[in-house]
Amino acid sequence: MTNAMMSITNHLKPTDSIVILTGAGISKESGLDTFRCADGIWAKVDLEDVATPEGFARDPALVHRFYNDRRRGLRDPAVQPNAAHRALAELERRWKGDLLLVTQNIDDLHERAGSQTLIHMHGELNAVFCRHCRSKVENWTHDLSVEDICPSCARKGGMRPDVVWFGEMPYQMERIYRALGACDLFVSIGTSGNVYPAASFVAEARNAGALTVELNLEPSAGASLFADSVNGPATELVPAFVS
Ligand code: BJW
C-alpha cells in the first residue's frame, strides 16, 4: 500500500459505508493473547477441549476454568484499550456514513474505547447463558461453575459462557451480511483469516464492489483476497489508516 492509500479519507466519500472486522491481533498490544501466534492460546490448550460443545459436554469444569481465567485476565488493570481500539471509536464518532464494527473478540476493549455500533459475532466473555432455558445474563463478573443456578429457570449445571464454539452459529449473521453487501470499504484488522464465516467476509465485500484492506502484523491466510494488505502492529497501522 502506498502512502496515498494510507488514509480512509483519501478513498471514500464522507457518507460511504464501512464494515470493519477485528480479531485477536487488535488486542495483543493490550496484553491479551492471540490464538494462533507461536505463543498463542492454541499452543497451550487443545481447542477441541475448550472451544467445542463436545469438549464442554466432556469436561465442563475444564472449560469453566479456561474462561474464568480469561475473564479475570480481562479485569487486570494493565489490560486497557489501545490506540487501535481508540482510533476505531473516534472514526465511528466522526463518520457520517454507516459504520459497522464486527469483532470476533470476546473481550470488551472496543466498548471500553467508546465504540457503540458493535457486533460480537463470537460472543462475550462477560456474558453467560443457560443451556436449558437460553436466558442470558450480561455483566457476569464472578467465576462460573457447574454449581451455578440459572437466575431465570433455577436449574443447576446449565450455565455456560456466552461464546461461540466451533460448530455453533456466530451471532447476528444476517445483519453482518446485509452490511457487507452494501459497504464501500471493508477493513480486516488483526485476524489470521483461518476461521469461517469471518474469513469469507472479504469475498462478500468484494462481490459488493467494496475496496478491501487488511491491516495485520503479517499476511493473513486470505491476504491475496484483499485489494491491499499492510503489515505491522495495529497500534501503528489503525490510527494512521483511519486518520
Ligand atoms: C497482530 C498483532 C498486532 C498479532 N497487530 N495484528 C472446513 C472448511 C471451512 C469451514 C469449516 C471447516 N470445518 C469447520 C468449519 C467451520 C468452522 C471453522 O472455521 N473451522 C476452521 C478452523 C476451518 N467455523 C465454525 O464452526 C463457526 N461456525 C460456523 O461456521 O457456523 C456455520 C455457519 C455457516 C455459514 C454461515 C454462518 C455460520 C464458529 C467459529 C467459532 C470460533 N470460536 C473461537 C473461540 C471462541 C471464542 C473465544 O474463546 O475467544 O473464536 S476460535 C478463535 O478463533 C476465536 C477467534 O475469534 C477466532 C479467530 O481468531 P483470530 O481473531 O483470527 O486470531 P488468530 O490468533 O488466529 O490471529 C491473530 C492475528 O493477529 C494473526 O494473524 C497475527 O499475525 C495478528 N497479530 N499481533 C496486528 N499487534
Short mmCIF file of C-alpha atoms and ligand atoms in Angstrom, two decimals:
data_model
loop_
_atom_site.label_atom_id
_atom_site.label_comp_id
_atom_site.label_asym_id
_atom_site.label_seq_id
_atom_site.Cartn_x
_atom_site.Cartn_y
_atom_site.Cartn_z
CA MET A 1 0.00 0.00 0.00
CA THR A 2 1.35 3.39 -0.92
CA ASN A 3 1.32 6.37 1.42
CA ALA A 4 -1.54 7.82 -0.62
CA MET A 5 -3.60 4.73 0.33
CA MET A 6 -2.86 5.09 4.00
CA SER A 7 -5.84 7.24 4.95
CA ILE A 8 -9.52 6.37 4.70
CA THR A 9 -10.39 9.96 3.84
CA ASN A 10 -8.39 9.76 0.59
CA HIS A 11 -10.53 6.96 -0.70
CA LEU A 12 -14.08 7.40 0.48
CA LYS A 13 -16.85 9.92 0.20
CA PRO A 14 -17.86 11.14 3.69
CA THR A 15 -21.17 9.25 3.51
CA ASP A 16 -19.80 5.92 2.28
CA SER A 17 -20.47 2.72 4.24
CA ILE A 18 -17.74 0.93 6.13
CA VAL A 19 -17.56 -2.53 7.68
CA ILE A 20 -14.60 -3.27 9.95
CA LEU A 21 -13.73 -6.78 11.16
CA THR A 22 -11.36 -7.20 14.08
CA GLY A 23 -9.65 -10.23 15.57
CA ALA A 24 -7.34 -11.15 18.41
CA GLY A 25 -4.39 -9.20 16.92
CA ILE A 26 -6.01 -5.85 17.75
CA SER A 27 -6.00 -6.72 21.47
CA LYS A 28 -2.49 -8.23 21.52
CA GLU A 29 -0.85 -4.90 22.38
CA SER A 30 -3.35 -4.53 25.24
CA GLY A 31 -1.84 -7.66 26.78
CA LEU A 32 -4.34 -10.32 25.60
CA ASP A 33 -3.13 -13.46 23.85
CA THR A 34 -3.98 -14.27 20.24
CA PHE A 35 -4.93 -17.84 19.31
CA ARG A 36 -2.62 -18.90 16.52
CA CYS A 37 0.60 -16.94 17.15
CA ALA A 38 3.55 -19.08 18.34
CA ASP A 39 2.83 -18.16 21.98
CA GLY A 40 -0.93 -18.09 21.43
CA ILE A 41 -3.80 -19.77 23.28
CA TRP A 42 -3.93 -22.83 20.98
CA ALA A 43 -0.27 -23.53 21.75
CA LYS A 44 -1.25 -24.01 25.41
CA VAL A 45 -4.66 -25.69 25.31
CA ASP A 46 -6.39 -28.01 22.87
CA LEU A 47 -9.21 -26.18 21.11
CA GLU A 48 -11.23 -29.41 20.92
CA ASP A 49 -11.27 -29.44 24.74
CA VAL A 50 -12.24 -25.82 25.40
CA ALA A 51 -13.88 -24.39 22.27
CA THR A 52 -16.36 -27.05 21.14
CA PRO A 53 -19.76 -28.11 22.54
CA GLU A 54 -18.35 -31.67 22.72
CA GLY A 55 -15.45 -30.51 24.89
CA PHE A 56 -17.89 -28.76 27.22
CA ALA A 57 -20.06 -31.88 27.46
CA ARG A 58 -16.96 -33.99 28.30
CA ASP A 59 -15.45 -31.71 30.94
CA PRO A 60 -17.44 -28.56 31.80
CA ALA A 61 -15.18 -27.77 34.77
CA LEU A 62 -12.13 -27.54 32.48
CA VAL A 63 -13.98 -25.20 30.12
CA HIS A 64 -15.16 -23.06 33.04
CA ARG A 65 -11.57 -22.77 34.32
CA PHE A 66 -10.36 -21.70 30.86
CA TYR A 67 -12.95 -18.91 30.52
CA ASN A 68 -12.81 -17.91 34.21
CA ASP A 69 -9.05 -17.32 33.83
CA ARG A 70 -9.61 -15.22 30.72
CA ARG A 71 -12.47 -13.27 32.37
CA ARG A 72 -10.21 -12.49 35.32
CA GLY A 73 -7.40 -11.54 32.90
CA LEU A 74 -9.68 -9.00 31.27
CA ARG A 75 -10.13 -7.28 34.63
CA ASP A 76 -6.35 -6.90 35.13
CA PRO A 77 -5.84 -3.11 35.43
CA ALA A 78 -2.97 -3.41 32.93
CA VAL A 79 -5.40 -4.60 30.23
CA GLN A 80 -6.79 -1.44 28.62
CA PRO A 81 -7.96 -0.41 25.15
CA ASN A 82 -5.02 0.55 22.97
CA ALA A 83 -4.51 3.18 20.26
CA ALA A 84 -6.13 0.94 17.63
CA HIS A 85 -9.34 0.43 19.64
CA ARG A 86 -9.46 4.17 20.36
CA ALA A 87 -8.90 5.13 16.72
CA LEU A 88 -11.86 2.97 15.61
CA ALA A 89 -14.11 4.53 18.26
CA GLU A 90 -13.04 8.00 17.13
CA LEU A 91 -13.72 7.08 13.49
CA GLU A 92 -17.24 5.98 14.43
CA ARG A 93 -17.87 9.29 16.22
CA ARG A 94 -16.91 11.38 13.20
CA TRP A 95 -18.06 9.19 10.28
CA LYS A 96 -21.24 10.43 8.59
CA GLY A 97 -21.97 7.24 6.66
CA ASP A 98 -22.86 3.82 8.08
CA LEU A 99 -20.10 2.16 10.04
CA LEU A 100 -20.41 -1.34 11.48
CA LEU A 101 -17.68 -2.78 13.65
CA VAL A 102 -17.76 -6.59 13.81
CA THR A 103 -15.40 -8.21 16.25
CA GLN A 104 -14.51 -11.87 16.65
CA ASN A 105 -13.09 -10.96 20.05
CA ILE A 106 -14.92 -11.78 23.24
CA ASP A 107 -13.08 -9.09 25.22
CA ASP A 108 -14.76 -5.73 25.90
CA LEU A 109 -11.95 -3.43 24.76
CA HIS A 110 -13.86 -1.93 21.82
CA GLU A 111 -16.74 -0.82 24.03
CA ARG A 112 -14.36 0.42 26.72
CA ALA A 113 -12.71 2.54 23.99
CA GLY A 114 -16.14 4.01 23.13
CA SER A 115 -17.32 2.00 20.09
CA GLN A 116 -21.11 1.71 20.02
CA THR A 117 -22.22 0.11 16.76
CA LEU A 118 -20.52 -3.17 17.52
CA ILE A 119 -21.32 -6.83 16.95
CA HIS A 120 -19.56 -9.51 19.00
CA MET A 121 -20.02 -12.30 16.45
CA HIS A 122 -18.26 -14.88 18.69
CA GLY A 123 -19.98 -13.73 21.89
CA GLU A 124 -18.73 -12.02 25.03
CA LEU A 125 -16.59 -13.15 27.93
CA ASN A 126 -18.66 -11.02 30.31
CA ALA A 127 -21.93 -12.77 29.46
CA VAL A 128 -23.25 -16.24 30.23
CA PHE A 129 -26.41 -18.11 29.28
CA CYS A 130 -28.41 -21.10 30.43
CA ARG A 131 -28.39 -24.10 28.09
CA HIS A 132 -31.79 -25.16 29.44
CA CYS A 133 -33.89 -22.01 29.07
CA ARG A 134 -31.47 -19.93 26.87
CA SER A 135 -31.80 -16.88 29.14
CA LYS A 136 -28.76 -14.64 29.08
CA VAL A 137 -27.03 -12.77 31.90
CA GLU A 138 -24.89 -9.77 30.89
CA ASN A 139 -22.08 -8.40 33.05
CA TRP A 140 -21.28 -11.72 34.68
CA THR A 141 -18.28 -10.92 36.85
CA HIS A 142 -17.63 -13.94 39.05
CA ASP A 143 -16.18 -17.35 38.20
CA LEU A 144 -18.68 -19.67 36.53
CA SER A 145 -19.02 -23.26 37.77
CA VAL A 146 -21.12 -26.37 37.25
CA GLU A 147 -22.79 -25.49 40.58
CA ASP A 148 -24.23 -22.21 39.28
CA ILE A 149 -28.01 -21.97 39.23
CA CYS A 150 -29.82 -20.21 36.39
CA PRO A 151 -31.41 -17.00 37.74
CA SER A 152 -34.36 -17.50 35.33
CA CYS A 153 -35.25 -21.20 35.41
CA ALA A 154 -33.44 -22.14 38.66
CA ARG A 155 -31.89 -25.27 37.11
CA LYS A 156 -28.33 -26.24 38.00
CA GLY A 157 -25.47 -27.20 35.68
CA GLY A 158 -26.65 -25.48 32.51
CA MET A 159 -24.84 -22.16 32.76
CA ARG A 160 -22.14 -21.66 30.13
CA PRO A 161 -20.04 -18.81 28.76
CA ASP A 162 -21.83 -16.82 26.03
CA VAL A 163 -19.16 -17.59 23.45
CA VAL A 164 -19.45 -19.22 20.02
CA TRP A 165 -17.61 -22.51 19.80
CA PHE A 166 -16.67 -24.46 16.66
CA GLY A 167 -19.78 -25.92 15.07
CA GLU A 168 -22.03 -23.23 16.55
CA MET A 169 -23.63 -20.36 14.65
CA PRO A 170 -21.98 -16.95 15.13
CA TYR A 171 -24.23 -14.09 16.20
CA GLN A 172 -26.10 -11.58 14.01
CA MET A 173 -25.01 -13.07 10.69
CA GLU A 174 -27.97 -11.62 8.77
CA ARG A 175 -27.13 -8.11 9.88
CA ILE A 176 -23.44 -8.64 9.06
CA TYR A 177 -24.10 -9.99 5.55
CA ARG A 178 -26.51 -7.13 4.87
CA ALA A 179 -23.84 -4.59 5.83
CA LEU A 180 -21.18 -6.41 3.78
CA GLY A 181 -23.46 -6.42 0.74
CA ALA A 182 -23.86 -2.65 0.96
CA CYS A 183 -20.40 -1.50 2.03
CA ASP A 184 -17.92 0.66 0.13
CA LEU A 185 -14.95 -0.29 2.31
CA PHE A 186 -14.18 -3.48 4.21
CA VAL A 187 -11.23 -3.41 6.60
CA SER A 188 -9.93 -6.52 8.36
CA ILE A 189 -7.67 -5.93 11.36
CA GLY A 190 -5.61 -8.41 13.40
CA THR A 191 -7.17 -11.67 12.28
CA SER A 192 -5.41 -14.69 10.78
CA GLY A 193 -8.27 -15.49 8.37
CA ASN A 194 -8.44 -19.11 9.47
CA VAL A 195 -11.92 -19.19 10.95
CA TYR A 196 -15.16 -19.13 8.97
CA PRO A 197 -17.52 -17.45 8.35
CA ALA A 198 -15.43 -14.35 9.24
CA ALA A 199 -12.72 -15.45 6.79
CA SER A 200 -15.20 -15.21 3.93
CA PHE A 201 -16.34 -11.65 4.65
CA VAL A 202 -13.69 -10.23 2.31
CA ALA A 203 -15.18 -12.17 -0.61
CA GLU A 204 -18.68 -10.90 0.26
CA ALA A 205 -17.44 -7.31 0.36
CA ARG A 206 -15.51 -7.69 -2.89
CA ASN A 207 -18.60 -9.07 -4.61
CA ALA A 208 -20.43 -5.95 -3.44
CA GLY A 209 -17.76 -3.83 -5.14
CA ALA A 210 -16.13 -2.62 -1.92
CA LEU A 211 -12.50 -1.63 -1.50
CA THR A 212 -10.94 -4.29 0.74
CA VAL A 213 -7.99 -3.62 3.03
CA GLU A 214 -6.18 -5.85 5.51
CA LEU A 215 -4.15 -4.41 8.40
CA ASN A 216 -2.29 -7.24 10.14
CA LEU A 217 1.08 -7.97 11.70
CA GLU A 218 1.79 -10.45 8.91
CA PRO A 219 -0.09 -11.50 5.76
CA SER A 220 -3.17 -13.50 6.81
CA ALA A 221 -4.31 -16.77 5.24
CA GLY A 222 -6.55 -14.74 2.94
CA ALA A 223 -4.20 -11.81 2.25
CA SER A 224 -4.36 -12.30 -1.52
CA LEU A 225 -8.13 -11.75 -1.45
CA PHE A 226 -7.71 -8.13 -0.35
CA ALA A 227 -7.05 -5.24 -2.70
CA ASP A 228 -4.43 -4.07 -0.20
CA SER A 229 -2.66 -5.78 2.67
CA VAL A 230 -0.49 -3.75 5.01
CA ASN A 231 1.67 -5.41 7.65
CA GLY A 232 2.61 -4.03 11.03
CA PRO A 233 1.28 -3.60 14.57
CA ALA A 234 -2.34 -2.48 14.87
CA THR A 235 -1.49 0.40 17.22
CA GLU A 236 0.54 1.97 14.40
CA LEU A 237 -1.45 0.98 11.32
CA VAL A 238 -5.00 1.63 12.51
CA PRO A 239 -4.61 5.24 13.77
CA ALA A 240 -2.76 6.11 10.54
CA PHE A 241 -5.33 4.42 8.32
CA VAL A 242 -8.43 5.97 9.88
CA SER A 243 -6.96 9.48 10.21
C1 BJW B 1 -1.50 -8.67 15.05
C2 BJW B 1 -0.82 -8.22 16.16
C3 BJW B 1 -0.70 -6.83 16.31
C4 BJW B 1 -0.81 -10.37 16.25
N1 BJW B 1 -1.24 -6.03 15.40
N2 BJW B 1 -2.01 -7.85 14.14
C5 BJW B 1 -13.82 -26.59 6.88
C6 BJW B 1 -13.76 -25.55 5.96
C7 BJW B 1 -14.36 -24.32 6.22
C8 BJW B 1 -15.02 -24.09 7.43
C9 BJW B 1 -15.06 -25.11 8.34
C10 BJW B 1 -14.47 -26.35 8.07
N3 BJW B 1 -14.68 -27.16 9.15
C11 BJW B 1 -15.37 -26.46 10.07
C12 BJW B 1 -15.61 -25.21 9.59
C13 BJW B 1 -16.32 -24.10 10.29
C14 BJW B 1 -15.53 -23.59 11.48
C15 BJW B 1 -14.13 -23.16 11.01
O1 BJW B 1 -13.94 -22.08 10.51
N4 BJW B 1 -13.14 -24.00 11.19
C16 BJW B 1 -11.79 -23.69 10.71
C17 BJW B 1 -10.78 -23.99 11.79
C18 BJW B 1 -11.56 -24.39 9.41
N5 BJW B 1 -16.25 -22.43 11.97
C19 BJW B 1 -17.24 -22.55 12.84
O2 BJW B 1 -17.55 -23.63 13.32
C20 BJW B 1 -18.01 -21.30 13.16
N6 BJW B 1 -19.40 -21.53 12.96
C21 BJW B 1 -19.89 -21.82 11.74
O3 BJW B 1 -19.19 -21.90 10.74
O4 BJW B 1 -21.26 -21.97 11.73
C22 BJW B 1 -21.88 -22.34 10.49
C23 BJW B 1 -22.12 -21.17 9.57
C24 BJW B 1 -22.25 -21.39 8.22
C25 BJW B 1 -22.48 -20.32 7.36
C26 BJW B 1 -22.62 -19.05 7.85
C27 BJW B 1 -22.52 -18.85 9.19
C28 BJW B 1 -22.25 -19.90 10.05
C29 BJW B 1 -17.80 -20.88 14.61
C30 BJW B 1 -16.41 -20.43 14.84
C31 BJW B 1 -16.21 -20.15 16.33
C32 BJW B 1 -14.81 -19.66 16.65
N7 BJW B 1 -14.61 -19.63 18.06
C33 BJW B 1 -13.35 -19.17 18.60
C34 BJW B 1 -13.31 -19.45 20.13
C35 BJW B 1 -14.48 -18.88 20.91
C36 BJW B 1 -14.22 -17.53 21.47
C37 BJW B 1 -13.03 -17.48 22.42
O5 BJW B 1 -12.77 -18.43 23.19
O6 BJW B 1 -12.35 -16.44 22.44
O7 BJW B 1 -13.19 -17.77 18.31
S1 BJW B 1 -11.93 -19.92 17.83
C38 BJW B 1 -10.92 -18.50 17.89
O8 BJW B 1 -10.57 -18.15 16.53
C39 BJW B 1 -11.81 -17.36 18.43
C40 BJW B 1 -11.47 -16.25 17.48
O9 BJW B 1 -12.49 -15.28 17.45
C41 BJW B 1 -11.27 -16.96 16.16
C42 BJW B 1 -10.46 -16.18 15.16
O10 BJW B 1 -9.16 -15.95 15.60
P1 BJW B 1 -8.40 -14.60 15.22
O11 BJW B 1 -9.07 -13.47 15.84
O12 BJW B 1 -8.20 -14.56 13.76
O13 BJW B 1 -7.00 -14.82 16.00
P2 BJW B 1 -5.67 -15.54 15.49
O14 BJW B 1 -4.84 -15.81 16.67
O15 BJW B 1 -5.97 -16.67 14.59
O16 BJW B 1 -4.96 -14.42 14.58
C43 BJW B 1 -4.45 -13.23 15.13
C44 BJW B 1 -3.79 -12.42 14.01
O17 BJW B 1 -3.37 -11.19 14.56
C45 BJW B 1 -2.55 -13.10 13.42
O18 BJW B 1 -2.63 -13.12 12.00
C46 BJW B 1 -1.38 -12.22 13.88
O19 BJW B 1 -0.36 -12.10 12.92
C47 BJW B 1 -2.07 -10.90 14.09
N8 BJW B 1 -1.43 -10.04 15.10
N9 BJW B 1 -0.35 -9.31 16.90
C48 BJW B 1 -1.84 -6.58 14.32
N10 BJW B 1 -0.01 -6.30 17.39
#
